[in-house]
Amino acid sequence: MPSPALTAWSTSSAAALSQLEAAHRSVGGTRAGRRTNTLQLNYAYVLLLSAHFQAYCRGLHTNAARLLVEASDPGIAAVVDANLTFARQLDHRNAQPSAIGADFNRFVFEFWTVVEAADARNAARRRKLETLNAWRNAIAHHDIESRRADLHPHEVTLAACRSWRGALDGLAESFDQALAGHLATLLGSRPW
């Protein structure tokens, strides 16, 4: 059973991303060959994908924090909640690996170590997340040309967006399982 956050990622987030792909097809067509007028759609895909993944990560963190708060003695529940969520990076920063690690390490385990050990593909997926975030920041802050000499607009294609999305799908599944396994050791049973 997936977490509520993974269910939202797999349903409502997937539907929103699929709508953007449908718009892309209507503008760019489905035949092979270079299409014009799709670069801005690709940029939109990057931003939407990044936003939905951040929402997934924040939601997963919230799901886990609530479970621990509910399992805590009522006298210290507020302390547990504050220590898990105060100044949470996922509330204010992109879902980049450093922010994800910092927030999930609050559950007292080496989050990225566990995630990368769970699936050999997760190290490459993590690098794809870093690249996606570099593009997200460049697009959102309109600094592709001025500050990101290593980014080239022709690299942001529908295929690249789909590859990033596939990597995030894999990471989301692994995040869910890693956190569920860790919470099982803390709570005595798997939460999802």
JSON list of C-alpha atoms in Angstrom, two decimals:
[
{"chain": "A", "resi": 1, "resn": "MET", "atom": "CA", "xyz": [0.00, 0.00, 0.00]},
{"chain": "A", "resi": 2, "resn": "PRO", "atom": "CA", "xyz": [1.49, 3.40, -0.91]},
{"chain": "A", "resi": 3, "resn": "SER", "atom": "CA", "xyz": [1.56, 6.49, 1.28]},
{"chain": "A", "resi": 4, "resn": "PRO", "atom": "CA", "xyz": [-1.08, 9.16, 0.69]},
{"chain": "A", "resi": 5, "resn": "ALA", "atom": "CA", "xyz": [1.70, 11.29, -0.85]},
{"chain": "A", "resi": 6, "resn": "LEU", "atom": "CA", "xyz": [2.64, 8.57, -3.36]},
{"chain": "A", "resi": 7, "resn": "THR", "atom": "CA", "xyz": [-1.02, 8.05, -4.21]},
{"chain": "A", "resi": 8, "resn": "ALA", "atom": "CA", "xyz": [-1.33, 11.78, -5.01]},
{"chain": "A", "resi": 9, "resn": "TRP", "atom": "CA", "xyz": [1.90, 11.68, -7.06]},
{"chain": "A", "resi": 10, "resn": "SER", "atom": "CA", "xyz": [0.62, 8.67, -9.03]},
{"chain": "A", "resi": 11, "resn": "THR", "atom": "CA", "xyz": [-2.84, 10.10, -9.64]},
{"chain": "A", "resi": 12, "resn": "SER", "atom": "CA", "xyz": [-3.39, 13.87, -9.54]},
{"chain": "A", "resi": 13, "resn": "SER", "atom": "CA", "xyz": [0.23, 14.81, -10.29]},
{"chain": "A", "resi": 14, "resn": "ALA", "atom": "CA", "xyz": [0.44, 12.23, -13.08]},
{"chain": "A", "resi": 15, "resn": "ALA", "atom": "CA", "xyz": [-2.81, 13.56, -14.55]},
{"chain": "A", "resi": 16, "resn": "ALA", "atom": "CA", "xyz": [-1.52, 17.15, -14.56]},
{"chain": "A", "resi": 17, "resn": "LEU", "atom": "CA", "xyz": [1.71, 16.10, -16.25]},
{"chain": "A", "resi": 18, "resn": "SER", "atom": "CA", "xyz": [-0.22, 14.02, -18.78]},
{"chain": "A", "resi": 19, "resn": "GLN", "atom": "CA", "xyz": [-2.36, 17.05, -19.62]},
{"chain": "A", "resi": 20, "resn": "LEU", "atom": "CA", "xyz": [0.80, 18.99, -20.41]},
{"chain": "A", "resi": 21, "resn": "GLU", "atom": "CA", "xyz": [2.01, 16.15, -22.63]},
{"chain": "A", "resi": 22, "resn": "ALA", "atom": "CA", "xyz": [-1.33, 16.21, -24.45]},
{"chain": "A", "resi": 23, "resn": "ALA", "atom": "CA", "xyz": [-0.94, 19.95, -25.04]},
{"chain": "A", "resi": 24, "resn": "HIS", "atom": "CA", "xyz": [2.57, 19.28, -26.31]},
{"chain": "A", "resi": 25, "resn": "ARG", "atom": "CA", "xyz": [1.24, 16.71, -28.79]},
{"chain": "A", "resi": 26, "resn": "SER", "atom": "CA", "xyz": [-1.41, 19.11, -30.05]},
{"chain": "A", "resi": 27, "resn": "VAL", "atom": "CA", "xyz": [1.20, 21.80, -30.74]},
{"chain": "A", "resi": 28, "resn": "GLY", "atom": "CA", "xyz": [4.11, 19.65, -31.82]},
{"chain": "A", "resi": 29, "resn": "GLY", "atom": "CA", "xyz": [2.36, 16.71, -33.44]},
{"chain": "A", "resi": 30, "resn": "THR", "atom": "CA", "xyz": [3.18, 13.05, -33.03]},
{"chain": "A", "resi": 31, "resn": "ARG", "atom": "CA", "xyz": [5.39, 12.42, -36.08]},
{"chain": "A", "resi": 32, "resn": "ALA", "atom": "CA", "xyz": [9.15, 12.26, -35.90]},
{"chain": "A", "resi": 33, "resn": "GLY", "atom": "CA", "xyz": [11.16, 15.37, -36.67]},
{"chain": "A", "resi": 34, "resn": "ARG", "atom": "CA", "xyz": [11.98, 18.69, -35.11]},
{"chain": "A", "resi": 35, "resn": "ARG", "atom": "CA", "xyz": [9.00, 20.72, -33.95]},
{"chain": "A", "resi": 36, "resn": "THR", "atom": "CA", "xyz": [8.86, 24.43, -33.45]},
{"chain": "A", "resi": 37, "resn": "ASN", "atom": "CA", "xyz": [6.93, 26.32, -30.80]},
{"chain": "A", "resi": 38, "resn": "THR", "atom": "CA", "xyz": [7.41, 23.64, -28.15]},
{"chain": "A", "resi": 39, "resn": "LEU", "atom": "CA", "xyz": [10.35, 25.04, -26.16]},
{"chain": "A", "resi": 40, "resn": "GLN", "atom": "CA", "xyz": [8.09, 27.01, -23.82]},
{"chain": "A", "resi": 41, "resn": "LEU", "atom": "CA", "xyz": [5.95, 23.91, -23.28]},
{"chain": "A", "resi": 42, "resn": "ASN", "atom": "CA", "xyz": [9.11, 21.99, -22.39]},
{"chain": "A", "resi": 43, "resn": "TYR", "atom": "CA", "xyz": [10.05, 24.74, -19.95]},
{"chain": "A", "resi": 44, "resn": "ALA", "atom": "CA", "xyz": [6.56, 24.57, -18.47]},
{"chain": "A", "resi": 45, "resn": "TYR", "atom": "CA", "xyz": [6.95, 20.80, -18.13]},
{"chain": "A", "resi": 46, "resn": "VAL", "atom": "CA", "xyz": [10.17, 21.28, -16.16]},
{"chain": "A", "resi": 47, "resn": "LEU", "atom": "CA", "xyz": [8.50, 23.74, -13.78]},
{"chain": "A", "resi": 48, "resn": "LEU", "atom": "CA", "xyz": [5.37, 21.64, -13.31]},
{"chain": "A", "resi": 49, "resn": "LEU", "atom": "CA", "xyz": [7.34, 18.42, -12.82]},
{"chain": "A", "resi": 50, "resn": "SER", "atom": "CA", "xyz": [9.56, 20.09, -10.25]},
{"chain": "A", "resi": 51, "resn": "ALA", "atom": "CA", "xyz": [6.58, 21.61, -8.42]},
{"chain": "A", "resi": 52, "resn": "HIS", "atom": "CA", "xyz": [4.68, 18.33, -8.22]},
{"chain": "A", "resi": 53, "resn": "PHE", "atom": "CA", "xyz": [7.74, 16.43, -7.03]},
{"chain": "A", "resi": 54, "resn": "GLN", "atom": "CA", "xyz": [8.32, 19.00, -4.31]},
{"chain": "A", "resi": 55, "resn": "ALA", "atom": "CA", "xyz": [4.68, 18.60, -3.27]},
{"chain": "A", "resi": 56, "resn": "TYR", "atom": "CA", "xyz": [5.14, 14.82, -3.17]},
{"chain": "A", "resi": 57, "resn": "CYS", "atom": "CA", "xyz": [8.28, 15.09, -1.00]},
{"chain": "A", "resi": 58, "resn": "ARG", "atom": "CA", "xyz": [6.68, 17.61, 1.35]},
{"chain": "A", "resi": 59, "resn": "GLY", "atom": "CA", "xyz": [3.54, 15.46, 1.55]},
{"chain": "A", "resi": 60, "resn": "LEU", "atom": "CA", "xyz": [5.53, 12.32, 2.33]},
{"chain": "A", "resi": 61, "resn": "HIS", "atom": "CA", "xyz": [7.43, 14.15, 5.05]},
{"chain": "A", "resi": 62, "resn": "THR", "atom": "CA", "xyz": [4.15, 15.46, 6.49]},
{"chain": "A", "resi": 63, "resn": "ASN", "atom": "CA", "xyz": [2.58, 11.98, 6.40]},
{"chain": "A", "resi": 64, "resn": "ALA", "atom": "CA", "xyz": [5.50, 10.55, 8.37]},
{"chain": "A", "resi": 65, "resn": "ALA", "atom": "CA", "xyz": [5.64, 13.44, 10.84]},
{"chain": "A", "resi": 66, "resn": "ARG", "atom": "CA", "xyz": [1.91, 13.10, 11.60]},
{"chain": "A", "resi": 67, "resn": "LEU", "atom": "CA", "xyz": [2.29, 9.37, 12.27]},
{"chain": "A", "resi": 68, "resn": "LEU", "atom": "CA", "xyz": [5.08, 10.01, 14.76]},
{"chain": "A", "resi": 69, "resn": "VAL", "atom": "CA", "xyz": [3.17, 12.86, 16.41]},
{"chain": "A", "resi": 70, "resn": "GLU", "atom": "CA", "xyz": [0.08, 10.67, 16.75]},
{"chain": "A", "resi": 71, "resn": "ALA", "atom": "CA", "xyz": [2.19, 7.87, 18.26]},
{"chain": "A", "resi": 72, "resn": "SER", "atom": "CA", "xyz": [3.83, 10.23, 20.76]},
{"chain": "A", "resi": 73, "resn": "ASP", "atom": "CA", "xyz": [2.79, 10.86, 24.29]},
{"chain": "A", "resi": 74, "resn": "PRO", "atom": "CA", "xyz": [0.27, 13.75, 24.19]},
{"chain": "A", "resi": 75, "resn": "GLY", "atom": "CA", "xyz": [2.51, 15.80, 26.46]},
{"chain": "A", "resi": 76, "resn": "ILE", "atom": "CA", "xyz": [5.38, 15.79, 23.97]},
{"chain": "A", "resi": 77, "resn": "ALA", "atom": "CA", "xyz": [3.48, 15.56, 20.66]},
{"chain": "A", "resi": 78, "resn": "ALA", "atom": "CA", "xyz": [3.88, 19.29, 20.01]},
{"chain": "A", "resi": 79, "resn": "VAL", "atom": "CA", "xyz": [7.62, 19.02, 20.64]},
{"chain": "A", "resi": 80, "resn": "VAL", "atom": "CA", "xyz": [7.92, 16.11, 18.22]},
{"chain": "A", "resi": 81, "resn": "ASP", "atom": "CA", "xyz": [5.92, 17.99, 15.59]},
{"chain": "A", "resi": 82, "resn": "ALA", "atom": "CA", "xyz": [7.98, 21.15, 15.96]},
{"chain": "A", "resi": 83, "resn": "ASN", "atom": "CA", "xyz": [11.26, 19.28, 15.73]},
{"chain": "A", "resi": 84, "resn": "LEU", "atom": "CA", "xyz": [10.20, 17.43, 12.60]},
{"chain": "A", "resi": 85, "resn": "THR", "atom": "CA", "xyz": [8.66, 20.34, 10.71]},
{"chain": "A", "resi": 86, "resn": "PHE", "atom": "CA", "xyz": [10.20, 23.60, 11.98]},
{"chain": "A", "resi": 87, "resn": "ALA", "atom": "CA", "xyz": [12.10, 25.36, 9.17]},
{"chain": "A", "resi": 88, "resn": "ARG", "atom": "CA", "xyz": [11.54, 22.39, 6.90]},
{"chain": "A", "resi": 89, "resn": "GLN", "atom": "CA", "xyz": [13.53, 23.01, 3.73]},
{"chain": "A", "resi": 90, "resn": "LEU", "atom": "CA", "xyz": [10.88, 21.50, 1.49]},
{"chain": "A", "resi": 91, "resn": "ASP", "atom": "CA", "xyz": [8.57, 24.33, 2.56]},
{"chain": "A", "resi": 92, "resn": "HIS", "atom": "CA", "xyz": [10.93, 26.98, 1.20]},
{"chain": "A", "resi": 93, "resn": "ARG", "atom": "CA", "xyz": [13.42, 25.37, -1.17]},
{"chain": "A", "resi": 94, "resn": "ASN", "atom": "CA", "xyz": [13.29, 23.18, -4.23]},
{"chain": "A", "resi": 95, "resn": "ALA", "atom": "CA", "xyz": [13.12, 19.42, -3.82]},
{"chain": "A", "resi": 96, "resn": "GLN", "atom": "CA", "xyz": [16.83, 19.14, -4.44]},
{"chain": "A", "resi": 97, "resn": "PRO", "atom": "CA", "xyz": [18.76, 16.24, -2.96]},
{"chain": "A", "resi": 98, "resn": "SER", "atom": "CA", "xyz": [20.33, 18.31, -0.18]},
{"chain": "A", "resi": 99, "resn": "ALA", "atom": "CA", "xyz": [16.97, 19.67, 1.00]},
{"chain": "A", "resi": 100, "resn": "ILE", "atom": "CA", "xyz": [15.32, 16.26, 0.77]},
{"chain": "A", "resi": 101, "resn": "GLY", "atom": "CA", "xyz": [18.15, 14.65, 2.72]},
{"chain": "A", "resi": 102, "resn": "ALA", "atom": "CA", "xyz": [18.19, 17.34, 5.40]},
{"chain": "A", "resi": 103, "resn": "ASP", "atom": "CA", "xyz": [14.45, 17.08, 6.00]},
{"chain": "A", "resi": 104, "resn": "PHE", "atom": "CA", "xyz": [14.16, 13.29, 5.95]},
{"chain": "A", "resi": 105, "resn": "ASN", "atom": "CA", "xyz": [17.29, 12.82, 8.07]},
{"chain": "A", "resi": 106, "resn": "ARG", "atom": "CA", "xyz": [15.24, 14.40, 10.88]},
{"chain": "A", "resi": 107, "resn": "PHE", "atom": "CA", "xyz": [13.67, 10.97, 11.22]},
{"chain": "A", "resi": 108, "resn": "VAL", "atom": "CA", "xyz": [17.12, 9.83, 12.42]},
{"chain": "A", "resi": 109, "resn": "PHE", "atom": "CA", "xyz": [18.34, 7.77, 9.52]},
{"chain": "A", "resi": 110, "resn": "GLU", "atom": "CA", "xyz": [20.65, 8.38, 6.59]},
{"chain": "A", "resi": 111, "resn": "PHE", "atom": "CA", "xyz": [17.91, 8.89, 4.03]},
{"chain": "A", "resi": 112, "resn": "TRP", "atom": "CA", "xyz": [19.96, 9.00, 0.81]},
{"chain": "A", "resi": 113, "resn": "THR", "atom": "CA", "xyz": [22.16, 6.11, 1.93]},
{"chain": "A", "resi": 114, "resn": "VAL", "atom": "CA", "xyz": [19.07, 3.95, 2.46]},
{"chain": "A", "resi": 115, "resn": "VAL", "atom": "CA", "xyz": [17.43, 5.10, -0.80]},
{"chain": "A", "resi": 116, "resn": "GLU", "atom": "CA", "xyz": [20.52, 4.50, -2.92]},
{"chain": "A", "resi": 117, "resn": "ALA", "atom": "CA", "xyz": [21.13, 1.10, -1.31]},
{"chain": "A", "resi": 118, "resn": "ALA", "atom": "CA", "xyz": [17.55, 0.06, -2.10]},
{"chain": "A", "resi": 119, "resn": "ASP", "atom": "CA", "xyz": [17.97, 0.37, -5.88]},
{"chain": "A", "resi": 120, "resn": "ALA", "atom": "CA", "xyz": [21.21, 0.69, -7.86]},
{"chain": "A", "resi": 121, "resn": "ARG", "atom": "CA", "xyz": [19.45, 3.06, -10.29]},
{"chain": "A", "resi": 122, "resn": "ASN", "atom": "CA", "xyz": [18.76, 5.64, -7.57]},
{"chain": "A", "resi": 123, "resn": "ALA", "atom": "CA", "xyz": [22.22, 7.24, -7.75]},
{"chain": "A", "resi": 124, "resn": "ALA", "atom": "CA", "xyz": [21.62, 8.07, -11.43]},
{"chain": "A", "resi": 125, "resn": "ARG", "atom": "CA", "xyz": [18.07, 9.17, -10.61]},
{"chain": "A", "resi": 126, "resn": "ARG", "atom": "CA", "xyz": [19.46, 11.50, -7.96]},
{"chain": "A", "resi": 127, "resn": "ARG", "atom": "CA", "xyz": [21.77, 13.07, -10.56]},
{"chain": "A", "resi": 128, "resn": "LYS", "atom": "CA", "xyz": [18.79, 13.53, -12.89]},
{"chain": "A", "resi": 129, "resn": "LEU", "atom": "CA", "xyz": [16.95, 15.28, -10.04]},
{"chain": "A", "resi": 130, "resn": "GLU", "atom": "CA", "xyz": [19.93, 17.63, -9.65]},
{"chain": "A", "resi": 131, "resn": "THR", "atom": "CA", "xyz": [19.87, 18.40, -13.38]},
{"chain": "A", "resi": 132, "resn": "LEU", "atom": "CA", "xyz": [16.11, 18.96, -13.31]},
{"chain": "A", "resi": 133, "resn": "ASN", "atom": "CA", "xyz": [16.53, 21.40, -10.41]},
{"chain": "A", "resi": 134, "resn": "ALA", "atom": "CA", "xyz": [19.29, 23.27, -12.26]},
{"chain": "A", "resi": 135, "resn": "TRP", "atom": "CA", "xyz": [16.90, 23.69, -15.17]},
{"chain": "A", "resi": 136, "resn": "ARG", "atom": "CA", "xyz": [14.00, 24.58, -12.90]},
{"chain": "A", "resi": 137, "resn": "ASN", "atom": "CA", "xyz": [15.99, 27.38, -11.31]},
{"chain": "A", "resi": 138, "resn": "ALA", "atom": "CA", "xyz": [17.34, 28.67, -14.61]},
{"chain": "A", "resi": 139, "resn": "ILE", "atom": "CA", "xyz": [13.86, 28.75, -16.14]},
{"chain": "A", "resi": 140, "resn": "ALA", "atom": "CA", "xyz": [12.05, 30.14, -13.09]},
{"chain": "A", "resi": 141, "resn": "HIS", "atom": "CA", "xyz": [14.63, 32.88, -12.56]},
{"chain": "A", "resi": 142, "resn": "HIS", "atom": "CA", "xyz": [15.09, 33.53, -16.26]},
{"chain": "A", "resi": 143, "resn": "ASP", "atom": "CA", "xyz": [18.86, 33.11, -16.11]},
{"chain": "A", "resi": 144, "resn": "ILE", "atom": "CA", "xyz": [19.57, 30.44, -18.71]},
{"chain": "A", "resi": 145, "resn": "GLU", "atom": "CA", "xyz": [21.81, 32.72, -20.75]},
{"chain": "A", "resi": 146, "resn": "SER", "atom": "CA", "xyz": [23.33, 34.91, -18.07]},
{"chain": "A", "resi": 147, "resn": "ARG", "atom": "CA", "xyz": [24.24, 32.53, -15.25]},
{"chain": "A", "resi": 148, "resn": "ARG", "atom": "CA", "xyz": [23.93, 28.97, -16.55]},
{"chain": "A", "resi": 149, "resn": "ALA", "atom": "CA", "xyz": [26.59, 28.56, -19.23]},
{"chain": "A", "resi": 150, "resn": "ASP", "atom": "CA", "xyz": [26.36, 24.78, -18.81]},
{"chain": "A", "resi": 151, "resn": "LEU", "atom": "CA", "xyz": [22.66, 24.73, -19.77]},
{"chain": "A", "resi": 152, "resn": "HIS", "atom": "CA", "xyz": [21.60, 24.75, -23.40]},
{"chain": "A", "resi": 153, "resn": "PRO", "atom": "CA", "xyz": [17.93, 25.23, -24.35]},
{"chain": "A", "resi": 154, "resn": "HIS", "atom": "CA", "xyz": [18.07, 22.53, -27.04]},
{"chain": "A", "resi": 155, "resn": "GLU", "atom": "CA", "xyz": [18.63, 19.99, -24.21]},
{"chain": "A", "resi": 156, "resn": "VAL", "atom": "CA", "xyz": [15.16, 20.58, -22.76]},
{"chain": "A", "resi": 157, "resn": "THR", "atom": "CA", "xyz": [13.10, 18.33, -24.97]},
{"chain": "A", "resi": 158, "resn": "LEU", "atom": "CA", "xyz": [9.97, 16.31, -24.39]},
{"chain": "A", "resi": 159, "resn": "ALA", "atom": "CA", "xyz": [12.18, 13.22, -24.25]},
{"chain": "A", "resi": 160, "resn": "ALA", "atom": "CA", "xyz": [14.34, 14.84, -21.55]},
{"chain": "A", "resi": 161, "resn": "CYS", "atom": "CA", "xyz": [11.24, 15.78, -19.55]},
{"chain": "A", "resi": 162, "resn": "ARG", "atom": "CA", "xyz": [9.94, 12.22, -19.82]},
{"chain": "A", "resi": 163, "resn": "SER", "atom": "CA", "xyz": [13.31, 10.90, -18.68]},
{"chain": "A", "resi": 164, "resn": "TRP", "atom": "CA", "xyz": [13.29, 13.21, -15.65]},
{"chain": "A", "resi": 165, "resn": "ARG", "atom": "CA", "xyz": [9.72, 12.16, -14.90]},
{"chain": "A", "resi": 166, "resn": "GLY", "atom": "CA", "xyz": [10.68, 8.49, -15.06]},
{"chain": "A", "resi": 167, "resn": "ALA", "atom": "CA", "xyz": [13.57, 9.12, -12.68]},
{"chain": "A", "resi": 168, "resn": "LEU", "atom": "CA", "xyz": [11.26, 10.91, -10.25]},
{"chain": "A", "resi": 169, "resn": "ASP", "atom": "CA", "xyz": [8.73, 8.06, -10.46]},
{"chain": "A", "resi": 170, "resn": "GLY", "atom": "CA", "xyz": [11.50, 5.67, -9.41]},
{"chain": "A", "resi": 171, "resn": "LEU", "atom": "CA", "xyz": [12.69, 7.95, -6.62]},
{"chain": "A", "resi": 172, "resn": "ALA", "atom": "CA", "xyz": [9.14, 8.44, -5.32]},
{"chain": "A", "resi": 173, "resn": "GLU", "atom": "CA", "xyz": [8.65, 4.68, -5.06]},
{"chain": "A", "resi": 174, "resn": "SER", "atom": "CA", "xyz": [12.00, 4.27, -3.32]},
{"chain": "A", "resi": 175, "resn": "PHE", "atom": "CA", "xyz": [11.39, 7.20, -0.95]},
{"chain": "A", "resi": 176, "resn": "ASP", "atom": "CA", "xyz": [8.04, 5.69, 0.02]},
{"chain": "A", "resi": 177, "resn": "GLN", "atom": "CA", "xyz": [9.55, 2.28, 0.72]},
{"chain": "A", "resi": 178, "resn": "ALA", "atom": "CA", "xyz": [12.60, 3.61, 2.56]},
{"chain": "A", "resi": 179, "resn": "LEU", "atom": "CA", "xyz": [10.53, 5.78, 4.85]},
{"chain": "A", "resi": 180, "resn": "ALA", "atom": "CA", "xyz": [7.93, 3.05, 5.44]},
{"chain": "A", "resi": 181, "resn": "GLY", "atom": "CA", "xyz": [10.68, 0.63, 6.42]},
{"chain": "A", "resi": 182, "resn": "HIS", "atom": "CA", "xyz": [12.26, 3.11, 8.80]},
{"chain": "A", "resi": 183, "resn": "LEU", "atom": "CA", "xyz": [8.94, 4.07, 10.36]},
{"chain": "A", "resi": 184, "resn": "ALA", "atom": "CA", "xyz": [8.18, 0.38, 10.87]},
{"chain": "A", "resi": 185, "resn": "THR", "atom": "CA", "xyz": [11.23, 0.16, 13.12]},
{"chain": "A", "resi": 186, "resn": "LEU", "atom": "CA", "xyz": [10.10, 3.20, 15.07]},
{"chain": "A", "resi": 187, "resn": "LEU", "atom": "CA", "xyz": [6.39, 2.38, 15.29]},
{"chain": "A", "resi": 188, "resn": "GLY", "atom": "CA", "xyz": [6.41, -1.40, 15.28]},
{"chain": "A", "resi": 189, "resn": "SER", "atom": "CA", "xyz": [4.43, -1.79, 12.04]},
{"chain": "A", "resi": 190, "resn": "ARG", "atom": "CA", "xyz": [4.54, -0.47, 8.50]},
{"chain": "A", "resi": 191, "resn": "PRO", "atom": "CA", "xyz": [2.53, 2.73, 8.14]},
{"chain": "A", "resi": 192, "resn": "TRP", "atom": "CA", "xyz": [1.62, 2.07, 4.50]}
]
